Short mmCIF file of C-alpha atoms in Angstrom, two decimals:
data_model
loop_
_atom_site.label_atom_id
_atom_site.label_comp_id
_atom_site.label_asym_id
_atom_site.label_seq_id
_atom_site.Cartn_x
_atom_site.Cartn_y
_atom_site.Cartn_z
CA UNK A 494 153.03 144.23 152.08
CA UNK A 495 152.87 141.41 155.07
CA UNK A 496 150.31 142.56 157.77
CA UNK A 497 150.21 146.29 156.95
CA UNK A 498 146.78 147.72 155.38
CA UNK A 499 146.61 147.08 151.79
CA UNK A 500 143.68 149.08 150.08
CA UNK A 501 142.19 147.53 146.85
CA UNK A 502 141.20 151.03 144.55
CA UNK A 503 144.17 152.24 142.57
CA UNK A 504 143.66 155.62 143.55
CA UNK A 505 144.65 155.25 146.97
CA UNK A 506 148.36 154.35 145.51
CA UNK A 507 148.34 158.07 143.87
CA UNK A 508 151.51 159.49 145.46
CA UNK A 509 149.90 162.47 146.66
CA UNK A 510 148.03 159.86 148.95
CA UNK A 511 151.52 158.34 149.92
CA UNK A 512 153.15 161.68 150.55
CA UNK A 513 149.98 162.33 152.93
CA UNK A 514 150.86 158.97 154.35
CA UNK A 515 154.45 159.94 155.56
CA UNK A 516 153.76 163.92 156.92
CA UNK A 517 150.48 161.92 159.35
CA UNK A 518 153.58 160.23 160.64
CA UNK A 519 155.19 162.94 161.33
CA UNK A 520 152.29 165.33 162.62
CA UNK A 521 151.57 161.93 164.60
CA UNK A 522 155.03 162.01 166.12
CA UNK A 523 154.94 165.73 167.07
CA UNK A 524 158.18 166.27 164.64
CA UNK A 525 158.32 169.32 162.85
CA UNK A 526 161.09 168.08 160.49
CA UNK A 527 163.04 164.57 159.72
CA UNK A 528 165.61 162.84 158.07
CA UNK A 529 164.30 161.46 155.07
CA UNK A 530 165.40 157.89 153.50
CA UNK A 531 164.13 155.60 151.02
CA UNK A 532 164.49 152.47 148.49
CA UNK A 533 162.96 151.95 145.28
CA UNK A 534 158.98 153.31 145.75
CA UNK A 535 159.85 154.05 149.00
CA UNK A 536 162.86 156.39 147.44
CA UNK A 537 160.05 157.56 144.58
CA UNK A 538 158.12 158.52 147.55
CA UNK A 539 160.90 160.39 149.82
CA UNK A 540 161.74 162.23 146.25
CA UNK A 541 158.03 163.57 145.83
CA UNK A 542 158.09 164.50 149.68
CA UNK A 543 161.51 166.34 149.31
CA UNK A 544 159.88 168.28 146.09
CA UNK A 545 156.21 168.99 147.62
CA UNK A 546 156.92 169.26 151.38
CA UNK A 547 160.38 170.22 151.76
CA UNK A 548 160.09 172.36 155.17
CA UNK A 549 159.61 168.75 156.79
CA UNK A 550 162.53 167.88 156.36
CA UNK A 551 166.69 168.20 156.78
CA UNK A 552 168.07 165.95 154.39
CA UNK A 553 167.14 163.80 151.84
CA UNK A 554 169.23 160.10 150.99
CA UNK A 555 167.94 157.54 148.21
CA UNK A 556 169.25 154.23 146.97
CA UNK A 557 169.37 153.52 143.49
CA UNK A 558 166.12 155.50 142.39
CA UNK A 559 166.17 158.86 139.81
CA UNK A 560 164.46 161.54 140.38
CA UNK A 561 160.94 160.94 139.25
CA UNK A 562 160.06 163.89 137.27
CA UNK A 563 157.60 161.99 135.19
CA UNK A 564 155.33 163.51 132.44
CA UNK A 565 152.12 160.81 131.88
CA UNK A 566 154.09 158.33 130.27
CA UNK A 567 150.95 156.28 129.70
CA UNK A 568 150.61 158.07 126.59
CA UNK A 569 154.20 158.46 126.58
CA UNK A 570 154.24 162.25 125.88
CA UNK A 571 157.56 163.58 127.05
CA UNK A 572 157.44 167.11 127.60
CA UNK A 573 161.06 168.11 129.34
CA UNK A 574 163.73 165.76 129.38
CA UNK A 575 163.38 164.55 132.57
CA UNK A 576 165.36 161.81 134.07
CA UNK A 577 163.17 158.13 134.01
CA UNK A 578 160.98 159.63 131.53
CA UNK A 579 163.86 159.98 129.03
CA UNK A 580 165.55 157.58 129.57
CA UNK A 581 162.46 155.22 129.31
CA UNK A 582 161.83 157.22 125.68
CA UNK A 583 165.13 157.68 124.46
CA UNK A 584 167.70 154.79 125.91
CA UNK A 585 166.95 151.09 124.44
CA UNK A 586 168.58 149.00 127.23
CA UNK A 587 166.67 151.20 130.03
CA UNK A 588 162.86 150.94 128.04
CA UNK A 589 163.88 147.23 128.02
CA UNK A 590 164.63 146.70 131.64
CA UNK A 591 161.86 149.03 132.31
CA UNK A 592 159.27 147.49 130.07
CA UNK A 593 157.13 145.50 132.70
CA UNK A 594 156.11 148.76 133.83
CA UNK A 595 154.14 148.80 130.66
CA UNK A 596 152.63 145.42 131.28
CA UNK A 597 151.47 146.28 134.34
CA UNK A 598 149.29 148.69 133.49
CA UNK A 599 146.87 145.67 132.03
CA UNK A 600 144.17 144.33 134.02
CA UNK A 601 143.74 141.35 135.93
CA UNK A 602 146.47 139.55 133.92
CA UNK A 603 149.51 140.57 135.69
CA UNK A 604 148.84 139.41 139.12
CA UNK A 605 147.09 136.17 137.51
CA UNK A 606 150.63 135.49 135.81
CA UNK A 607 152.61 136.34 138.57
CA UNK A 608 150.93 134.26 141.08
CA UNK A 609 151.48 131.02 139.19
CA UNK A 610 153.04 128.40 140.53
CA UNK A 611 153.32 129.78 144.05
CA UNK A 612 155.07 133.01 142.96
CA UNK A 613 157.37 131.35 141.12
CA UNK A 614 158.14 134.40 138.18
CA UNK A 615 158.51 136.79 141.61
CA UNK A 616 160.99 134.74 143.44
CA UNK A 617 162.79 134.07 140.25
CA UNK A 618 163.42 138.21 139.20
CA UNK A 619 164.28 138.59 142.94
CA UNK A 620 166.78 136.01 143.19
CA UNK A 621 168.24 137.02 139.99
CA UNK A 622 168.39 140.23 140.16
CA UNK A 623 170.43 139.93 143.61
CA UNK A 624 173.77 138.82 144.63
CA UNK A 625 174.22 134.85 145.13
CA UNK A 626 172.79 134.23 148.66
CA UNK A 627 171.54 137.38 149.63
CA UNK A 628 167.70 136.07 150.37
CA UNK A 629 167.36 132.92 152.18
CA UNK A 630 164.79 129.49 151.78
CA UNK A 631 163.12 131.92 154.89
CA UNK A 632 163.31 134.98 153.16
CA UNK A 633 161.36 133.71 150.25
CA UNK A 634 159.42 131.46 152.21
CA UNK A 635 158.37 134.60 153.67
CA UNK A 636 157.87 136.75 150.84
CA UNK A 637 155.29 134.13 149.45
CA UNK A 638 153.28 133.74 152.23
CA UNK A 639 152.91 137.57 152.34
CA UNK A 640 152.47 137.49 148.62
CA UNK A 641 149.60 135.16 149.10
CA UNK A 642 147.70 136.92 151.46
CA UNK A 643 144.34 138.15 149.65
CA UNK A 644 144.81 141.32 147.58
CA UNK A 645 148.27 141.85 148.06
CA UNK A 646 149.57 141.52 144.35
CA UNK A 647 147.00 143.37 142.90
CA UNK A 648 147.85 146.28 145.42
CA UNK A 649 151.30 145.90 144.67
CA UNK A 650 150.92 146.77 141.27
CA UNK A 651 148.59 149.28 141.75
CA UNK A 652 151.61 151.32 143.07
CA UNK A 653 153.12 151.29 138.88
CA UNK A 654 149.41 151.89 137.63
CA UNK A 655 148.63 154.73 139.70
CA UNK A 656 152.00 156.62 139.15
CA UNK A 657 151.80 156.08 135.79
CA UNK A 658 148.30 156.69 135.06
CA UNK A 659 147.60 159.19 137.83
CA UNK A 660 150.93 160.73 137.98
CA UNK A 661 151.68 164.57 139.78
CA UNK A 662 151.40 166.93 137.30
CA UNK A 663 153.95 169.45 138.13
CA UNK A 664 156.22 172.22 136.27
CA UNK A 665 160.11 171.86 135.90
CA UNK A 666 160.28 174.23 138.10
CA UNK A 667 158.23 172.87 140.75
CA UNK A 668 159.99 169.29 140.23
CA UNK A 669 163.33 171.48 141.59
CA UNK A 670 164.74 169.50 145.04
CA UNK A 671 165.61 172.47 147.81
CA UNK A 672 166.64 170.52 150.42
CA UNK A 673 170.52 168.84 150.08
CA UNK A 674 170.37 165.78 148.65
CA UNK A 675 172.92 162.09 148.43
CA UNK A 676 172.41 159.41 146.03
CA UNK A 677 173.73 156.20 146.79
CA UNK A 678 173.90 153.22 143.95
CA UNK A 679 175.01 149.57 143.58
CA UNK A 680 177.09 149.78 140.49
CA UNK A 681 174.97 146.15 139.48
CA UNK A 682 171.68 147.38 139.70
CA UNK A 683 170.26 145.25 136.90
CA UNK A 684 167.06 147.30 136.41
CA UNK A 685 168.06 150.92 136.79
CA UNK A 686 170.76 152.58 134.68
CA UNK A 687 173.55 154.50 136.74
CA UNK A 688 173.56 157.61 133.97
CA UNK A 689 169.67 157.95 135.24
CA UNK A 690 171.41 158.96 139.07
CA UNK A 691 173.89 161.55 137.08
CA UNK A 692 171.04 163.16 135.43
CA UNK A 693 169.12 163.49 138.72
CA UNK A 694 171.85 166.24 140.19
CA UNK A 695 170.08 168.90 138.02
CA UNK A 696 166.96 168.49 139.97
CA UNK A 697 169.31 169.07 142.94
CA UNK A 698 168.93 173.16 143.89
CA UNK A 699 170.96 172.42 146.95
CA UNK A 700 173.78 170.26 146.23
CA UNK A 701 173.42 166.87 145.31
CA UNK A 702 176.39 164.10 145.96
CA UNK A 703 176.50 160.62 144.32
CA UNK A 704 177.61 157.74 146.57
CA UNK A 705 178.85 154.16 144.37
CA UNK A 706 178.74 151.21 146.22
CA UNK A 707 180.73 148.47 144.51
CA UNK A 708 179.22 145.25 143.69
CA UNK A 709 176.18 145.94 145.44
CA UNK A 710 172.95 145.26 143.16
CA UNK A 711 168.93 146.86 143.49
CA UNK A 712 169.16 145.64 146.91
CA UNK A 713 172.03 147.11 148.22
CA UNK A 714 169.93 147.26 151.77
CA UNK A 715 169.95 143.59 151.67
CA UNK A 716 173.03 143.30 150.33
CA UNK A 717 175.36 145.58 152.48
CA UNK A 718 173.38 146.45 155.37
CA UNK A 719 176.62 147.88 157.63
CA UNK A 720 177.85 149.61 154.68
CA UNK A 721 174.37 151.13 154.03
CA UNK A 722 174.05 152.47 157.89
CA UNK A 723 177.00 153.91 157.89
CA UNK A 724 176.58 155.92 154.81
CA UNK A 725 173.31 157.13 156.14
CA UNK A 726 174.62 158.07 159.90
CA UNK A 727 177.47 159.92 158.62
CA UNK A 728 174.97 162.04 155.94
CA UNK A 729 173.33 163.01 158.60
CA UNK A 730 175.39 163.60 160.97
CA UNK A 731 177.62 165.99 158.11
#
């Protein structure tokens, strides 16, 4: 969110836009196909590229992010037992750790909270949620100058309001991944249930494996950064 372009409407975060986003980089590039990787939206992201333009690319390798089949959970309507959605429904300790997705959705008050104090509720949740030491005083001094920069926490949340309010309507059919797929997950992600990567290998029509890193949290690219490039070369390369 630092110096990159940050537009203000809400529909401009509708992934359709963001998968757009990605195959102009690669029609920039001259590539007819890629490697695809990702990390939290950017993994929601790879996942909707890997189900809506799969002839771009070879492989496909997320960390710590289901698959986002996703029925319009505003209204929470489940219609298929698909793997956040359900678990957001059905599992207590999930909708809890997932329940500021909710509060998101609301107007103007979000960012307003979450800009007090100099960002003080973001830093907090980030350092938290991580493993002692992993972001430094110049990390987060940073984060919050990029954080400050006009716009950029209302755009940040506009990426939860516009996949849950203008989410990709698809069938579970159309949701299926043909391309192969590997998970990888910190075991001490403290906002994403491990069962919710399990349940993502039926989405998988052409093989799906399921990588655990130990000890790692959310930010496993943070956190084990040698580990991480290593598991991605050899995917790859395989």
């Amino acid at each position: 969110y630092n110096l990159s372009s940050k537009p203000l409407n809400m529909g401009d975060y509708r992934m359709l836009n963001l998968v757009n986003d990605i195959i102009g980089l690669l029609d920039y590039a001259k590539r007819d196909k890629a490697y695809l990787a990702g990390h939290d939206y950017g993994a929601t992201v790879a996942w909707h590229l890997s189900v809506l333009r799969p002839e771009r690319f070879h492989k496909l390798i997320v960390f710590n992010v289901a698959h986002p089949a996703i029925p319009k959970l505003i209204v929470f309507s489940i219609a298929h037992p698909q793997v956040f959605a359900w678990f957001y429904k059905n599992d207590k300790e999930q909708n809890k750790k997932s329940s500021y997705m909710k509060i998101f959705q609301l107007p103007f008050i979000p960012q307003r909270v979450l800009s007090r104090k100099n960002f003080q509720l973001c830093e907090n949740n980030l350092v938290t949620s991580a493993k002692p030491n992993t972001f430094s005083e110049e990390d987060l001094k940073a984060l919050r100058l990029s954080w400050s920069d006009a716009g950029t926490m209302n755009c940040m949340l506009n990426w939860y309001r516009a996949r849950w309010q203008r989410p990709i309507k698809l069938t579970e059919e159309q949701w299926q991944v043909t391309i192969p797929v590997q998970i990888v997950w910190g075991t001490e992600d403290k906002a994403l249930k491990f069962q919710m990567a399990e349940s993502s290998v039926k989405y998988c029509k052409n093989g799906c494996s399921i990588k655990l890193v130990e000890g790692a949290t959310h930010w496993i690219l943070h956190e084990e950064p040698k580990q991480v490039n290593k598991i991605i070369i050899d995917y790859f390369k395989a």
